[in-house]
mmCIF file of C-alpha atoms in Angstrom:
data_model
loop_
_atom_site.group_PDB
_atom_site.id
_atom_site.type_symbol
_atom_site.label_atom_id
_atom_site.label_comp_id
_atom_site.label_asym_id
_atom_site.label_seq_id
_atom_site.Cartn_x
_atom_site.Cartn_y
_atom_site.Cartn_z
ATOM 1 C CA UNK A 1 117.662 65.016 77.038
ATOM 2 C CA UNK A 2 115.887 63.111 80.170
ATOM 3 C CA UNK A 3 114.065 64.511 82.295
ATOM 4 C CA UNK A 4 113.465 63.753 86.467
ATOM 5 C CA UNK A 5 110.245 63.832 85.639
ATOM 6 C CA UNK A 6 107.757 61.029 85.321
ATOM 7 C CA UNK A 7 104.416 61.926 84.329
ATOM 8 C CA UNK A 8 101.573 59.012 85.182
ATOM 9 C CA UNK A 9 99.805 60.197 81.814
ATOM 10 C CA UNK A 10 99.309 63.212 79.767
ATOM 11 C CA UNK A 11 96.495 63.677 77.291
ATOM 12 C CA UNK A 12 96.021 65.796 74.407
ATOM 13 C CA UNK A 13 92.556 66.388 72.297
ATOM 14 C CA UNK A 14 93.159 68.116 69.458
ATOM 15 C CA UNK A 15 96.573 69.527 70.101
ATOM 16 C CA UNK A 16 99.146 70.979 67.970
ATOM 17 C CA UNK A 17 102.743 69.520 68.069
ATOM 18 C CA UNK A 18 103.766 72.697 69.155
ATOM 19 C CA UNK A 19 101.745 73.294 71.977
ATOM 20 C CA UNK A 20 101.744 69.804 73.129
ATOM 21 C CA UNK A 21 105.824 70.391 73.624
ATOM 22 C CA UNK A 22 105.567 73.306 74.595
ATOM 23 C CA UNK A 23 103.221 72.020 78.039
ATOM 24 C CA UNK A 24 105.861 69.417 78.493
ATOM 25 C CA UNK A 25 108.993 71.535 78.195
ATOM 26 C CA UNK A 26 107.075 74.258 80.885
ATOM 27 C CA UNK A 27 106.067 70.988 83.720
ATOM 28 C CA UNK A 28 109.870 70.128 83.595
ATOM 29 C CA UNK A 29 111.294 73.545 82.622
ATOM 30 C CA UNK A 30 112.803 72.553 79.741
ATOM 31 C CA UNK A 31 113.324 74.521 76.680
ATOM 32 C CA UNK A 32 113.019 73.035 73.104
ATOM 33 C CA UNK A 33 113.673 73.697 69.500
ATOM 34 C CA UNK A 34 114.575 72.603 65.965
ATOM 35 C CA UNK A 35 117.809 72.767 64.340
ATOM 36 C CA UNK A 36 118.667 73.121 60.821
ATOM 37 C CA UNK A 37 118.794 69.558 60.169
ATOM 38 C CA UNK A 38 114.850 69.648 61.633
ATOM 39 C CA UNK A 39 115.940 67.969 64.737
ATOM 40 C CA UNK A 40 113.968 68.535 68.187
ATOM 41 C CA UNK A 41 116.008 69.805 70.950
ATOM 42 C CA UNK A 42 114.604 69.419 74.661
ATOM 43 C CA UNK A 43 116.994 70.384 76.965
ATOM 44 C CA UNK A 44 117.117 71.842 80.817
ATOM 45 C CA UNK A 45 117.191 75.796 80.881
ATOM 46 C CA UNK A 46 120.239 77.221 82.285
ATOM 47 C CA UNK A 47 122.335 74.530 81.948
ATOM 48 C CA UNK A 48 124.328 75.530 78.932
ATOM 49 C CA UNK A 49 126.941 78.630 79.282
ATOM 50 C CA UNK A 50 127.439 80.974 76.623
ATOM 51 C CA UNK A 51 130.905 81.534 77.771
ATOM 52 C CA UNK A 52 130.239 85.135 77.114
ATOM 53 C CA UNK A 53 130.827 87.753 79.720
ATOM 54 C CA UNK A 54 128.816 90.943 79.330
ATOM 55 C CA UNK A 55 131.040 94.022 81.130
ATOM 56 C CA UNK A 56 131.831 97.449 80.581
ATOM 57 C CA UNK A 57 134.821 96.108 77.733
ATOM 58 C CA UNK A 58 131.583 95.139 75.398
ATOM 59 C CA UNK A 59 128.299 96.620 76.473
ATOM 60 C CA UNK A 60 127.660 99.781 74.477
ATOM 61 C CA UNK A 61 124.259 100.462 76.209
ATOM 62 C CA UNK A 62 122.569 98.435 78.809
ATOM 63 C CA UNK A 63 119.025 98.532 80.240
ATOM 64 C CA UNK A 64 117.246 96.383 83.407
ATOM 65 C CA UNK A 65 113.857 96.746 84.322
ATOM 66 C CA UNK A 66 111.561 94.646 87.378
ATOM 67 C CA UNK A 67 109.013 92.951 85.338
ATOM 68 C CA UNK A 68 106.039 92.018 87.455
ATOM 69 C CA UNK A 69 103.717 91.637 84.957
ATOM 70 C CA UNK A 70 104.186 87.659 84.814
ATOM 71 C CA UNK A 71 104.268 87.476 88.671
ATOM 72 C CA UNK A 72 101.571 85.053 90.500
ATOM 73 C CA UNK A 73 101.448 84.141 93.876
ATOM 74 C CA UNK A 74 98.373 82.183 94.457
ATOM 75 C CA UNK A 75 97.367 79.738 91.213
ATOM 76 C CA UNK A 76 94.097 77.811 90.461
ATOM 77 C CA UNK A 77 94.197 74.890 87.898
ATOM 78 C CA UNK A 78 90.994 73.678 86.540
ATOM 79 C CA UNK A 79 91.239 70.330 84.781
ATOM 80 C CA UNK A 80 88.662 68.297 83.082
ATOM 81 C CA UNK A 81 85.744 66.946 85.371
ATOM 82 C CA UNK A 82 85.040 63.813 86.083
ATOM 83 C CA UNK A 83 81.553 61.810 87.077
ATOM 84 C CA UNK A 84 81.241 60.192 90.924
ATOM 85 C CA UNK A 85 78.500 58.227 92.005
ATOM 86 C CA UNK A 86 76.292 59.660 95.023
ATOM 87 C CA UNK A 87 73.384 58.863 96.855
ATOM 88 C CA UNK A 88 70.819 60.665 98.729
ATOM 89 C CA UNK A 89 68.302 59.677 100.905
ATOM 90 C CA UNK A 90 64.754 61.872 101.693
ATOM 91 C CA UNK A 91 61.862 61.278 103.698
ATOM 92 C CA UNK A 92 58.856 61.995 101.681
ATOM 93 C CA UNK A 93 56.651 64.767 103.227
ATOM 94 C CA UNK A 94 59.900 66.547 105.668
ATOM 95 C CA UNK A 95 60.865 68.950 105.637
ATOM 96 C CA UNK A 96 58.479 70.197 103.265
ATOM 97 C CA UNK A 97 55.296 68.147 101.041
ATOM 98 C CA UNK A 98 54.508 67.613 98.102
ATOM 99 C CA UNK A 99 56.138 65.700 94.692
ATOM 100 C CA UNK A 100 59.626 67.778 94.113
ATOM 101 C CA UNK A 101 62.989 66.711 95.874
ATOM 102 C CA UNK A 102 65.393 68.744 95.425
ATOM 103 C CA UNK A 103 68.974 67.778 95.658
ATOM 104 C CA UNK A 104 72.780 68.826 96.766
ATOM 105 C CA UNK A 105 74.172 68.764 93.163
ATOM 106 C CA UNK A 106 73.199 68.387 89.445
ATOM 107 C CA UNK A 107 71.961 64.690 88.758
ATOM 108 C CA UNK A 108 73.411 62.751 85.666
ATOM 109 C CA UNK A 109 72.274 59.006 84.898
ATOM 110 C CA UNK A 110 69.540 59.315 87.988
ATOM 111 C CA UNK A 111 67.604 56.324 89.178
ATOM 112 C CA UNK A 112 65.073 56.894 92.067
ATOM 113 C CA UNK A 113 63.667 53.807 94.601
ATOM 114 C CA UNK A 114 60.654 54.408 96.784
ATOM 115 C CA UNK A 115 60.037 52.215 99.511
ATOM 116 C CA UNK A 116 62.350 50.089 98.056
ATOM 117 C CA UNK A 117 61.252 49.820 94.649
ATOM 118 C CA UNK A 118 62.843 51.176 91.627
ATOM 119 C CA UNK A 119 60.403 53.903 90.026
ATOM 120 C CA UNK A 120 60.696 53.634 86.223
ATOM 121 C CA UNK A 121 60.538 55.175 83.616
ATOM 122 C CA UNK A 122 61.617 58.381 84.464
ATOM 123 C CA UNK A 123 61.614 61.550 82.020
ATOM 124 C CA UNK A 124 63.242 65.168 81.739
ATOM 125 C CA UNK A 125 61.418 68.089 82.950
ATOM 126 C CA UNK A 126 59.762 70.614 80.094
ATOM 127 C CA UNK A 127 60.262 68.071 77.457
ATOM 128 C CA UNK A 128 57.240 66.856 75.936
ATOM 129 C CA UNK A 129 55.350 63.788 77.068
ATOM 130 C CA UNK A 130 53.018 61.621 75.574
ATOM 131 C CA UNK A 131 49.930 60.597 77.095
ATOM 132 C CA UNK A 132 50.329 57.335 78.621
ATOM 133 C CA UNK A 133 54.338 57.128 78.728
ATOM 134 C CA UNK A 134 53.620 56.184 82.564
ATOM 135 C CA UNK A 135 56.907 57.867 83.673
ATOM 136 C CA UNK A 136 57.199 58.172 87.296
ATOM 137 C CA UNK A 137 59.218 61.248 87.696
ATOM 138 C CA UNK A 138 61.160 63.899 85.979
ATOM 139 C CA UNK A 139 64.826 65.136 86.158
ATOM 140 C CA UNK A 140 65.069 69.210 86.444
ATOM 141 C CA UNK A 141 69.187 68.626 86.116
ATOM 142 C CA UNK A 142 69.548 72.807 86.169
ATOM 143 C CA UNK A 143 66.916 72.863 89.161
ATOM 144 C CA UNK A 144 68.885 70.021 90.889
ATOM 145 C CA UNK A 145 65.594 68.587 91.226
ATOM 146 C CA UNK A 146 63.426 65.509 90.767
ATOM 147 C CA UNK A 147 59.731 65.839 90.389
ATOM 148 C CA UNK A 148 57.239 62.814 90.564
ATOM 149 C CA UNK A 149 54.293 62.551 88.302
ATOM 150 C CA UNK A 150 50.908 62.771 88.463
ATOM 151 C CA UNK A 151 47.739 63.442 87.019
ATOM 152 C CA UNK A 152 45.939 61.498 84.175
ATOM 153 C CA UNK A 153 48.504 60.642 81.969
ATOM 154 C CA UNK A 154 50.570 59.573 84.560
ATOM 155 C CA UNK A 155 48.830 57.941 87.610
ATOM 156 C CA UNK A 156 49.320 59.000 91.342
ATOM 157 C CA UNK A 157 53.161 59.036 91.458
ATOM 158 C CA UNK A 158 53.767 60.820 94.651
ATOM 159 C CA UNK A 159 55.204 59.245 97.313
ATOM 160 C CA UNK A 160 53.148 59.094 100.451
ATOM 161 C CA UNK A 161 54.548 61.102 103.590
ATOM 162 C CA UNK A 162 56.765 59.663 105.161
ATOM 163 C CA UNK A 163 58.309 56.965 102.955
ATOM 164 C CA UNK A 164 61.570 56.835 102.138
ATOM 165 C CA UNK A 165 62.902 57.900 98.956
ATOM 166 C CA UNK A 166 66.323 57.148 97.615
ATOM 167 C CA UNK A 167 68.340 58.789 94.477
ATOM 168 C CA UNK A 168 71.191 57.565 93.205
ATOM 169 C CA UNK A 169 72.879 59.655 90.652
ATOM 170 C CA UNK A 170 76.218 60.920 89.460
ATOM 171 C CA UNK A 171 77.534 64.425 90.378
ATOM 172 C CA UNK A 172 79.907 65.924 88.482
ATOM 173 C CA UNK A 173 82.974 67.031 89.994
ATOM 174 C CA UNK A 174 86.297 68.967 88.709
ATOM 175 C CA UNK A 175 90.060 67.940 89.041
ATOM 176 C CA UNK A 176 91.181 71.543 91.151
ATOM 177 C CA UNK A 177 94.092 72.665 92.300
ATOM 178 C CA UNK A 178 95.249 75.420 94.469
ATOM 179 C CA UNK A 179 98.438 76.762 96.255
ATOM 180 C CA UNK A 180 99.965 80.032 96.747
ATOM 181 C CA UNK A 181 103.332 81.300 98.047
ATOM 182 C CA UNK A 182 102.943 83.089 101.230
ATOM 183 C CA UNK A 183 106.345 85.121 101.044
ATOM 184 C CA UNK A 184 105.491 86.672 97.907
ATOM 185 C CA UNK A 185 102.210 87.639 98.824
ATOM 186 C CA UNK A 186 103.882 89.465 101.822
ATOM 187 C CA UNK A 187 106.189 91.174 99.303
ATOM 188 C CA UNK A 188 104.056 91.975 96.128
ATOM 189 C CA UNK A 189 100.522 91.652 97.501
ATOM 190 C CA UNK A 190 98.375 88.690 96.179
ATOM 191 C CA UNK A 191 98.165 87.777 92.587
ATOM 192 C CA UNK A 192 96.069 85.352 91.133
ATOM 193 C CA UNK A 193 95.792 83.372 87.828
ATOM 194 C CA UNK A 194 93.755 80.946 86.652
ATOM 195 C CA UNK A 195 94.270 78.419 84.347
ATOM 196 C CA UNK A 196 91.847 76.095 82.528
ATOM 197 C CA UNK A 197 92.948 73.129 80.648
ATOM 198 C CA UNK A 198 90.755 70.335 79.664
ATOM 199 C CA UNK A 199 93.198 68.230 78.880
ATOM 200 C CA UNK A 200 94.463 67.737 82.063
ATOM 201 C CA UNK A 201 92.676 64.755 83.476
ATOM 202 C CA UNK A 202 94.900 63.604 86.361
ATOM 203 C CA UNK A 203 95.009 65.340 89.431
ATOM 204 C CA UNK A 204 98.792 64.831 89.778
ATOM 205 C CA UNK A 205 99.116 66.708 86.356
ATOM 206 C CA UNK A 206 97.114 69.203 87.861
ATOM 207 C CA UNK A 207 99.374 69.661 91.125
ATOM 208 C CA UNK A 208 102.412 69.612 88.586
ATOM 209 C CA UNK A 209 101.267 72.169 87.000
ATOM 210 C CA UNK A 210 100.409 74.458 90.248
ATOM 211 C CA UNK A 211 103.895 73.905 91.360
ATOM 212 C CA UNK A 212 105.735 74.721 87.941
ATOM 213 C CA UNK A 213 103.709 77.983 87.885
ATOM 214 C CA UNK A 214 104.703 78.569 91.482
ATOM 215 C CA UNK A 215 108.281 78.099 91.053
ATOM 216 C CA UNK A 216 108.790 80.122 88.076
ATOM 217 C CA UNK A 217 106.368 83.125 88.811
ATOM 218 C CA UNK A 218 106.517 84.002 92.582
ATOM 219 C CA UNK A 219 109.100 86.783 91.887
ATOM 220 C CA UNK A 220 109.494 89.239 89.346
ATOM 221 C CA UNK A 221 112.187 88.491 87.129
ATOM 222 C CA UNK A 222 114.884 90.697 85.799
ATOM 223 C CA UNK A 223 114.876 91.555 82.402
ATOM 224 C CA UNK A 224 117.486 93.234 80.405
ATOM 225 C CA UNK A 225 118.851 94.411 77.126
ATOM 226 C CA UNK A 226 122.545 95.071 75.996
ATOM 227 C CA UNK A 227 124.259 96.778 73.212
ATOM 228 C CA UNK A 228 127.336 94.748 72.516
ATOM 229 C CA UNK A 229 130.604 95.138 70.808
ATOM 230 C CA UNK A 230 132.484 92.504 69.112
ATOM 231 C CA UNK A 231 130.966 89.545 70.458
ATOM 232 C CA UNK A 232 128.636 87.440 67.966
ATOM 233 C CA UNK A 233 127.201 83.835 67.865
ATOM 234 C CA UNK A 234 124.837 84.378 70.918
ATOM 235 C CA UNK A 235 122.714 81.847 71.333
ATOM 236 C CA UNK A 236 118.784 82.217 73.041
ATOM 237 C CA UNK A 237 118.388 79.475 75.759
ATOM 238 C CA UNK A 238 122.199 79.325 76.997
ATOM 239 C CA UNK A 239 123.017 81.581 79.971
ATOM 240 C CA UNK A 240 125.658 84.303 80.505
ATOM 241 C CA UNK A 241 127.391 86.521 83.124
ATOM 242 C CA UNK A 242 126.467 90.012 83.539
ATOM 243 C CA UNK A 243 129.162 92.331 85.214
ATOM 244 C CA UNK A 244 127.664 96.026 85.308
ATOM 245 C CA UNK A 245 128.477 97.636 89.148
ATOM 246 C CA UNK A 246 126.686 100.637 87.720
ATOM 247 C CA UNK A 247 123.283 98.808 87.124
ATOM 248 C CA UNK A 248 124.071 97.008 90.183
ATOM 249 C CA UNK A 249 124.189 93.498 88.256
ATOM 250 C CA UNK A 250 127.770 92.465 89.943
ATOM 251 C CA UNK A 251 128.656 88.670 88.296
ATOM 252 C CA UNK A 252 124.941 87.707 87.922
ATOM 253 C CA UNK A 253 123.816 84.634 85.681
ATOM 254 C CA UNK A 254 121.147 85.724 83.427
ATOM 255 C CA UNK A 255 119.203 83.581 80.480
ATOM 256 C CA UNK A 256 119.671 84.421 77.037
ATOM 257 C CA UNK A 257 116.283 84.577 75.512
ATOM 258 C CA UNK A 258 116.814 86.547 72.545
ATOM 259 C CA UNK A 259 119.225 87.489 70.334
ATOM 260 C CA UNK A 260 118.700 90.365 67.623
ATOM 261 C CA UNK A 261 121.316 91.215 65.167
ATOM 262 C CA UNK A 262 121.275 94.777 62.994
ATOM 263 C CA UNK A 263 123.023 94.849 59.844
ATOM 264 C CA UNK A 264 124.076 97.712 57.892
ATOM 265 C CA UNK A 265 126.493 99.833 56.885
ATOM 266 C CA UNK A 266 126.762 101.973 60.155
ATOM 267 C CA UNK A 267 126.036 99.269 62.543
ATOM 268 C CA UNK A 268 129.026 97.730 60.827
ATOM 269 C CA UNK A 269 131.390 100.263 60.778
ATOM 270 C CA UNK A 270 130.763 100.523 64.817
ATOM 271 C CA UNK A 271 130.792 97.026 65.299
ATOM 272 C CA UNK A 272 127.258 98.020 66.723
ATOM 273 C CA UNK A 273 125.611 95.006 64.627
#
């Protein structure tokens, strides 16, 4: 069935058919599955009734517990990172001398101007050199720094105090996103998860995803399971009414999400199957 929904893009590296359905059917909240003719299913939750009633005239036993033990309130979402270009501008010699500038953030594809001209061939730090490779500086990219050259090998590299040197570079940033739901944190205390997917590679994915997680796992849900009598052909992913004053459930929707059947000769006999 259509969705509401309309995703910019969605990639997936190496993903299985299942999982890649699966992430769909949980931005939309949709559930899925295949028939016996080995056709997919992907419908809305909740939108199907049962038509069952479950009430003291068929529940043998009945259980309902709080589960909290899927409840978030406050949600990170780490996508896939992405490269932006940035420059940064120091004056040789302040604050502090000398041949190493040290940057703001981890430099990829760096390319350094001094006094206006472009200072090449650069190198990486601790990797071997040869004598007379003439590069200018070297790129510490753990150190965040870039150190000029000199010596020998490499000629009088420095820049002079003073002069202005310029490095352009790319940083590396990641698609985030965070959000949590006040109320619940009032109620339950806060609760964080974290997820990391690399394929997500939009940031609009990524909000999607905070505010599917929200939705669904703010609250603690109710869980329950029922002995029944003489009902059969329940069906996980359709809904039904629960009717049980004594639990305290009075005419409450609930989703079916499993459905386990017991045969034998007893279970039989008691229509306890």
């Amino acid at each position: 069935q259509t969705t509401t929904v309309t995703l910019n893009r969605m990639v997936f590296n190496q993903t299985n058919v299942f999982d890649a359905i699966k992430k769909l059917s949980d931005l939309v909240n949709y559930n899925f599955y295949i028939d016996t003719n080995k056709d997919l299913h992907f419908e809305p939750k909740s939108i199907t009734s049962s038509g069952y009633t479950f009430d003291p005239t068929n529940v043998l036993n009945a259980n309902f517990t709080e589960d909290r033990s899927t409840l978030f309130n406050k949600i990170w979402v780490y996508g896939d990172r992405y490269l932006d270009a940035y420059k940064e501008t120091i004056v040789a010699g302040s604050p502090v001398g000398g041949s190493i500038f040290t940057l703001i953030y981890n430099p990829h594809n760096t390319q350094v101007t001094v006094s206006g001209t472009i200072a090449q061939p650069g190198g990486i730090y601790n990797m071997s050199a040869t004598a007379g490779s003439n590069e200018k500086y070297l790129v510490s990219f753990e150190d965040k720094q870039i150190i000029f050259t000199s010596g020998t090998n490499y000629g009088n590299n420095i820049p002079t105090s003073g002069t202005n040197v310029v490095i352009d570079y790319q940083r590396s940033l990641p698609i985030v996103k965070v959000g949590d739901n006040e109320t619940s944190k009032a109620l339950y205390g806060t609760r964080v998860k974290v997820i990391v997917e690399k394929d997500i590679t939009d940031p609009d994915i990524a909000q999607d995803r905070l505010v599917q997680e929200l939705n669904d796992n703010s609250n603690p849900k109710m869980q329950g399971e029922i002995d029944i009598k003489g009902v059969i052909g329940v069906t996980p992913s359709q809904t039904c009414i629960v009717n049980l004053p004594f639990h305290n459930i009075n005419n409450k929707t609930y989703d079916i999400i499993e459905a386990n059947y017991d045969f034998n000769q007893e279970n039989n006999l008691s229509e306890r199957v």
